[in-house]
mmCIF file of C-alpha atoms in Angstrom:
data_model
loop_
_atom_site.group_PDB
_atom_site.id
_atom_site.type_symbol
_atom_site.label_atom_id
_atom_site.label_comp_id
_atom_site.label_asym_id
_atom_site.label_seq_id
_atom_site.Cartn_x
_atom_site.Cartn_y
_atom_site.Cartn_z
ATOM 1 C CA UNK A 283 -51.519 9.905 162.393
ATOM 2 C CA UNK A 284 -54.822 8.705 161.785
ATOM 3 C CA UNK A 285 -57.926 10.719 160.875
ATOM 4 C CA UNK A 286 -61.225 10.440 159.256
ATOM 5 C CA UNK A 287 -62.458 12.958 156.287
ATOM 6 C CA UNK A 288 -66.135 12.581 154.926
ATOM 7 C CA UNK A 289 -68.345 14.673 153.133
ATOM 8 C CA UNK A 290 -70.058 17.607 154.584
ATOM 9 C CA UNK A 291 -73.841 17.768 154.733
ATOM 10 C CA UNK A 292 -76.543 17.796 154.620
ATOM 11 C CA UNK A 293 -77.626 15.417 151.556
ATOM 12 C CA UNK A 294 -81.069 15.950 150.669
ATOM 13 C CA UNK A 295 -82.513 12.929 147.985
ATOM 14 C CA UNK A 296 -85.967 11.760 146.866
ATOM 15 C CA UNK A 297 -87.289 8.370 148.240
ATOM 16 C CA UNK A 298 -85.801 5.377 146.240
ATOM 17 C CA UNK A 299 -82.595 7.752 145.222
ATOM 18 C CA UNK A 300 -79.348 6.538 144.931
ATOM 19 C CA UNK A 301 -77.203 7.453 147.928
ATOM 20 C CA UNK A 302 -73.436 7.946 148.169
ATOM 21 C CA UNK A 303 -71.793 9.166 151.396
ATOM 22 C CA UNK A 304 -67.793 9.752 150.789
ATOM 23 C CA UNK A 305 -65.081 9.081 153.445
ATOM 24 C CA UNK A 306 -61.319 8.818 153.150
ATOM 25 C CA UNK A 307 -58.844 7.777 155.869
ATOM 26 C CA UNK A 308 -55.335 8.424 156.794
ATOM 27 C CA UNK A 309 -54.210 5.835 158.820
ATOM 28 C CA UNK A 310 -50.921 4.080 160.303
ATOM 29 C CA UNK A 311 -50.768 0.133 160.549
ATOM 30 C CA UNK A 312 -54.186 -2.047 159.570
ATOM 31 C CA UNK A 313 -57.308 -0.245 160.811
ATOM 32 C CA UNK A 314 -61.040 -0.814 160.858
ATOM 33 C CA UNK A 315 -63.429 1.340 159.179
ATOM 34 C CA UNK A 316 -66.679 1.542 160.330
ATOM 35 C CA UNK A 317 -70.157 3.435 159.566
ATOM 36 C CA UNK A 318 -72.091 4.635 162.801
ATOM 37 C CA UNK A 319 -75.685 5.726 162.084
ATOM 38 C CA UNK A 320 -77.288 8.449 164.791
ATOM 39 C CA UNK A 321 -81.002 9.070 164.378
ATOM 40 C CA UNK A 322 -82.498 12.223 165.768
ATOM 41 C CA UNK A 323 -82.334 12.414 169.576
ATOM 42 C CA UNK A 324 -80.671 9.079 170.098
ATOM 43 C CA UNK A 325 -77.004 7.467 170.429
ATOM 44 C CA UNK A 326 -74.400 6.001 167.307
ATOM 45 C CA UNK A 327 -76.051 2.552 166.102
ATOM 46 C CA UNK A 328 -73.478 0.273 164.360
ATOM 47 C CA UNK A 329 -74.651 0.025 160.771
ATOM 48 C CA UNK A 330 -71.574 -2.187 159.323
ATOM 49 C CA UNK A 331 -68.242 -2.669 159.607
ATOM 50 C CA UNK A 332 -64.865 -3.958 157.726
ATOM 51 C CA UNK A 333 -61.755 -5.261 159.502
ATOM 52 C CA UNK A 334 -59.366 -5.562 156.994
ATOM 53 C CA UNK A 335 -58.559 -4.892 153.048
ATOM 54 C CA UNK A 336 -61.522 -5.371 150.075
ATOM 55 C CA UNK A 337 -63.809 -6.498 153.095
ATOM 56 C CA UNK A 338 -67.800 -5.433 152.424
ATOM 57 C CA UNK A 339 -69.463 -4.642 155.121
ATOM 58 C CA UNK A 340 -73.464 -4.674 154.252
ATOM 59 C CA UNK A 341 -76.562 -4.407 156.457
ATOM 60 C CA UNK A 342 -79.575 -2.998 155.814
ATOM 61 C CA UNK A 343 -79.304 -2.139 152.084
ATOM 62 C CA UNK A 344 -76.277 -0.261 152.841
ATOM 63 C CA UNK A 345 -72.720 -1.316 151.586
ATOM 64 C CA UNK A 346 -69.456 -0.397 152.160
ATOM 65 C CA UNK A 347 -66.064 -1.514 150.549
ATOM 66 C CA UNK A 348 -62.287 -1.365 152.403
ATOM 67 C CA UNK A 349 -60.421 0.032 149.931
ATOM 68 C CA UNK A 350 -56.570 0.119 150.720
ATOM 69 C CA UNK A 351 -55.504 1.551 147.612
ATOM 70 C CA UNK A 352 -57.576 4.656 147.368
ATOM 71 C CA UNK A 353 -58.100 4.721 151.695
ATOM 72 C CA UNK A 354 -61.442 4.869 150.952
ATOM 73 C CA UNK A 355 -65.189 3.194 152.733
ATOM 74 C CA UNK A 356 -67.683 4.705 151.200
ATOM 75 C CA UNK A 357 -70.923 4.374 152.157
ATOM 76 C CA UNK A 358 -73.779 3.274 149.412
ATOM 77 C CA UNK A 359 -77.614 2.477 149.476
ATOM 78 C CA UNK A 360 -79.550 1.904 146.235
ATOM 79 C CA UNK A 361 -82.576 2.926 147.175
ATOM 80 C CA UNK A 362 -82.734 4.893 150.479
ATOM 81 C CA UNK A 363 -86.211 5.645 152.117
ATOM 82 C CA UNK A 364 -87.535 8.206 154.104
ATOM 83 C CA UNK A 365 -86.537 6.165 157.511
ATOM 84 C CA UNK A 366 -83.041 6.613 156.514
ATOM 85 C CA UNK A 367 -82.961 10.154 157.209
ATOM 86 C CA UNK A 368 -80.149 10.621 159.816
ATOM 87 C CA UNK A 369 -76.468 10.915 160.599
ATOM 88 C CA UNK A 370 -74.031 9.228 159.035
ATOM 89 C CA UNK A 371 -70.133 8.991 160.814
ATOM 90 C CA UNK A 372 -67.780 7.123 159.183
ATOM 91 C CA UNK A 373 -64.946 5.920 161.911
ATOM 92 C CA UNK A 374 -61.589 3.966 161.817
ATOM 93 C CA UNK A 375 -60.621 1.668 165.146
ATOM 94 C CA UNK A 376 -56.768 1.419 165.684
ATOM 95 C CA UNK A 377 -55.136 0.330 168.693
ATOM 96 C CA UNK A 378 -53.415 3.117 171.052
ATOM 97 C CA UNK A 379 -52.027 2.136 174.417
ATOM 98 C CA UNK A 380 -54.122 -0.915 175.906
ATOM 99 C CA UNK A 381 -57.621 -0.044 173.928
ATOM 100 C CA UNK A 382 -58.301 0.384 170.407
ATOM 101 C CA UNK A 383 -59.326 3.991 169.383
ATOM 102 C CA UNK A 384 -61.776 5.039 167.353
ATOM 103 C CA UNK A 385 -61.061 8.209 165.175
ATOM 104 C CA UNK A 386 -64.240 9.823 164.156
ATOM 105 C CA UNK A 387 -65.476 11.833 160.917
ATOM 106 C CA UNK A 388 -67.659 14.894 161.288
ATOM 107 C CA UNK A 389 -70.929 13.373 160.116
ATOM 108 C CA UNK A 390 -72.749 13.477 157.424
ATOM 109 C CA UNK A 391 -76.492 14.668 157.907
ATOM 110 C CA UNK A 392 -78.898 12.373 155.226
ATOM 111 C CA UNK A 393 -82.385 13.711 154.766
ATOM 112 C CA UNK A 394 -84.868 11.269 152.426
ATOM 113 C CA UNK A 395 -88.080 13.592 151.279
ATOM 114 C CA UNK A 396 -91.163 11.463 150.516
ATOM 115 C CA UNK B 255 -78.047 -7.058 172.801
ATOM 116 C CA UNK B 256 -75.008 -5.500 174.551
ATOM 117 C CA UNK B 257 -77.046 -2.505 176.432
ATOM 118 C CA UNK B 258 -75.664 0.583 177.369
ATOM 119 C CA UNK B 259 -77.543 2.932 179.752
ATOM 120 C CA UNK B 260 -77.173 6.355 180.630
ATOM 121 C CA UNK B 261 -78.826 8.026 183.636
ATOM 122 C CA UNK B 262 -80.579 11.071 181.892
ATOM 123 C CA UNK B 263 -81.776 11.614 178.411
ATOM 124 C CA UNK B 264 -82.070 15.930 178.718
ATOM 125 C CA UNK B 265 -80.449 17.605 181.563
ATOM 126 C CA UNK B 266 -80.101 21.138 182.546
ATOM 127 C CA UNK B 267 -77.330 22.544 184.854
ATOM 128 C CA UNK B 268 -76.745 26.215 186.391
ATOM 129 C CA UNK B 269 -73.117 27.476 185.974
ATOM 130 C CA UNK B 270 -70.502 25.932 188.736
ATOM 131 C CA UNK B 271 -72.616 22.867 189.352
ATOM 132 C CA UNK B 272 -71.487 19.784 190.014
ATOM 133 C CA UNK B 273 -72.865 17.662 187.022
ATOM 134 C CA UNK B 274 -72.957 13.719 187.101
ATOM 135 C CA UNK B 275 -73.299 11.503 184.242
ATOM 136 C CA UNK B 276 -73.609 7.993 184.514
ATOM 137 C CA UNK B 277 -73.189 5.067 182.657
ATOM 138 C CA UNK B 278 -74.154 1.343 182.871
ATOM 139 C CA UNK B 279 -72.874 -1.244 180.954
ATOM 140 C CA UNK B 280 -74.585 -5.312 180.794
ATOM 141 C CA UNK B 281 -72.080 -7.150 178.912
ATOM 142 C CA UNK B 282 -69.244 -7.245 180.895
ATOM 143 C CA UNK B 283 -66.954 -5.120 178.813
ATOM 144 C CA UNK B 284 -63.387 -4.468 180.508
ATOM 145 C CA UNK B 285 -63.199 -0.846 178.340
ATOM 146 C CA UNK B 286 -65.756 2.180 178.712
ATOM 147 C CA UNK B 287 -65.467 5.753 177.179
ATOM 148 C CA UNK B 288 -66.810 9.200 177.548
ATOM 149 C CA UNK B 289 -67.334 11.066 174.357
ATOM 150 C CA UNK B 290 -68.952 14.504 174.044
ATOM 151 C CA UNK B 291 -70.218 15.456 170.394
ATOM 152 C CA UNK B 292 -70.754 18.743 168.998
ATOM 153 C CA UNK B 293 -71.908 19.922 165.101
ATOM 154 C CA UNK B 294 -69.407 19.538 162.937
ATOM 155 C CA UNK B 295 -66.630 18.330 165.171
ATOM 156 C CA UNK B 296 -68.075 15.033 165.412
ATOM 157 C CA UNK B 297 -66.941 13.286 169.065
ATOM 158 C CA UNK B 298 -64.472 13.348 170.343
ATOM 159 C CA UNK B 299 -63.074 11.532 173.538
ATOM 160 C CA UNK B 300 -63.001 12.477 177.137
ATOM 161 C CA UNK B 301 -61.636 9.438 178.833
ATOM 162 C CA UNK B 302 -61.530 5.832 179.150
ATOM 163 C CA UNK B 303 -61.128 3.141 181.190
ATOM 164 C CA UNK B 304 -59.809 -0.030 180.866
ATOM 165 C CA UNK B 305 -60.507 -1.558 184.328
ATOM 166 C CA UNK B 306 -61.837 -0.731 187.390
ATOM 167 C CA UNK B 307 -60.503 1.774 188.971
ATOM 168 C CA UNK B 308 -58.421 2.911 185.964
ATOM 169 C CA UNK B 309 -58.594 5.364 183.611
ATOM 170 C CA UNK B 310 -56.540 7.249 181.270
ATOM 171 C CA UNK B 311 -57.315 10.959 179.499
ATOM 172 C CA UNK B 312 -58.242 11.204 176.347
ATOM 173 C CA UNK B 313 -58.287 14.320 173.516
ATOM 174 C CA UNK B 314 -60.438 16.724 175.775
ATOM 175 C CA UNK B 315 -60.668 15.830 179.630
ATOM 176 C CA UNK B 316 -59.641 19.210 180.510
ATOM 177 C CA UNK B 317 -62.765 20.698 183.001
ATOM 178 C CA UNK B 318 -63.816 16.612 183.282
ATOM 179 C CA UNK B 319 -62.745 13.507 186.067
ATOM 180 C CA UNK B 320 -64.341 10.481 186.161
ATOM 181 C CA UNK B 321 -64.912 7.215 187.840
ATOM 182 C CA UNK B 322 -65.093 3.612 187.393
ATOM 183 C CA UNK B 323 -65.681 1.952 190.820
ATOM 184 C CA UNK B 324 -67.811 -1.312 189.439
ATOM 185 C CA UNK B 325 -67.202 -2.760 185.971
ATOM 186 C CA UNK B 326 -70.651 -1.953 184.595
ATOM 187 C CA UNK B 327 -70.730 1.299 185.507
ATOM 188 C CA UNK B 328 -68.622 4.510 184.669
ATOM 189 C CA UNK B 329 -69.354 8.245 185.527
ATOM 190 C CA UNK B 330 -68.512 11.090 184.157
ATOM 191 C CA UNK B 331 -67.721 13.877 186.468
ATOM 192 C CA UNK B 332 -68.040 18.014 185.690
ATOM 193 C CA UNK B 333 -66.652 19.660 189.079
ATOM 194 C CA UNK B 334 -67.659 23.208 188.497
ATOM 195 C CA UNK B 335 -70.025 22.968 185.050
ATOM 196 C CA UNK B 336 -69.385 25.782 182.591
ATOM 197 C CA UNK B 337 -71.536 26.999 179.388
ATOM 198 C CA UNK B 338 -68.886 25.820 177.084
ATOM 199 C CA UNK B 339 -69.812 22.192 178.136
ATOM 200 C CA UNK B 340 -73.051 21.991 176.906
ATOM 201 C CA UNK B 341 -72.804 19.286 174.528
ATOM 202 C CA UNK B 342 -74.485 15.388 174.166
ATOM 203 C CA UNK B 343 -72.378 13.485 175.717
ATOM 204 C CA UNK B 344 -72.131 9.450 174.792
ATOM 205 C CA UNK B 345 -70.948 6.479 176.354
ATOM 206 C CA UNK B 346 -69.806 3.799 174.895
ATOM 207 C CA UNK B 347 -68.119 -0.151 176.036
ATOM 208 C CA UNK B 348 -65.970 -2.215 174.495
ATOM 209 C CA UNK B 349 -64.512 -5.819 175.090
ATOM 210 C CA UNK B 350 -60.552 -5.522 175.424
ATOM 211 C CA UNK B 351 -59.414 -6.517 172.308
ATOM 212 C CA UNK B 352 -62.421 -5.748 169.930
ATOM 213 C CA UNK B 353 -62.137 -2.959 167.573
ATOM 214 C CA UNK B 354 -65.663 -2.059 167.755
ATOM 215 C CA UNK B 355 -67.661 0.137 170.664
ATOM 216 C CA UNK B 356 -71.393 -0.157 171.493
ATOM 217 C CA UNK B 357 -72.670 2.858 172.455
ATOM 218 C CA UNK B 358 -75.381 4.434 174.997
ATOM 219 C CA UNK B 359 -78.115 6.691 173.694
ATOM 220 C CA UNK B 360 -76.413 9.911 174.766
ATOM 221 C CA UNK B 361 -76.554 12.607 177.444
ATOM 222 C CA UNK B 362 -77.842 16.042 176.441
ATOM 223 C CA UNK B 363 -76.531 18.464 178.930
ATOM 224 C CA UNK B 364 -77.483 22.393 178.850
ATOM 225 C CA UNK B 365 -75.539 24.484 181.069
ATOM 226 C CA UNK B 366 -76.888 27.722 181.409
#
């Protein structure tokens, strides 16, 4: 089946820290992965996306590698600021019936202190 | 900007209400989808629909019904609200084929 893991919160850095957000897949057939930001009190903002193997998704300073071999998309910011604080899902797309599903992790709660 | 709408930000509900939540879509999408999210189960889907008048259940519609009379817009029915469906709910549209979901700025529904 497919499933997303990523690592439990909250992360709590400095301002201009290095960030690293883990998530592993399981996954039949040729998903996308995808990292959904959610700042406090709104909706999921798409932050970037890959669609297929050793794709890099980037925007905003963040990056975030398909890696097939390891079923890996780890999320990465060199320097994260204090406007970053938020949550952080990680989410695979695969199709299912007529639609294509997304498969969501848990979240991953960043908080930047100045 | 796809733009996805939902009727109330904060809402608060008295046991075996009725609850309607609504959503409004701008860009035409032929797919729309109720989530509800909750800490540390992150969200998880209700239903979706895939044309008017259609819908299918997803992981969790038990307690839930919904409808999808227009394209743009899809509600999200509780008959008979109960505490255990206080949650933030989220809507979300989707073009057919596309893999990715744009996504409404969420529902947050007390039920007390």
């Amino acid at each position: 089946g497919n499933s997303v893991t990523q690592m439990e919160g909250p992360v709590t850095l400095s301002e201009e820290a290095f960030l690293t957000i883990n998530c592993t897949y399981t996954a039949t057939g040729y998903p996308s992965l995808f990292w959904y930001v959610q700042y406090p009190g709104e909706g999921l903002q798409l932050l970037l996306k890959a669609t297929k193997a050793d794709d890099k998704g980037s925007n905003k300073g963040f990056e975030a590698t398909y890696r097939k071999e390891t079923t890996s998309f780890h999320l990465e910011k060199g320097s994260v600021q204090v406007s970053d604080s938020a949550v952080y899902f990680c989410a695979l797309s695969a199709p299912s019936y007529n639609f294509n599903k997304f498969y969501f992790g848990s979240g991953t709660k960043l908080n930047v202190k100045p | 900007d796809v733009k996805v709408t939902q009727s109330s930000r904060y809402l608060v509900k008295r046991t075996g209400e009725k609850v309607f939540l609504e959503c409004v879509q701008d860009m035409d999408h032929e797919n729309m989808f109720w989530y509800r999210q909750d800490p540390g189960l992150g969200l998880r889907l209700i239903y979706f629909s895939y044309d008017v008048k259609m819908k299918e259940k997803g992981d969790i519609p038990e307690g839930y019904s919904v409808s999808r009379e227009k394209k743009e817009r899809f509600s999200l029915i509780l008959e008979s609200a109960s505490t255990n469906q206080t949650s933030m709910y989220l809507c979300a549209s989707s073009f057919r084929g596309a893999r990715e979901q744009y996504f409404g700025p969420g529902t947050r529904l007390t039920v007390t």
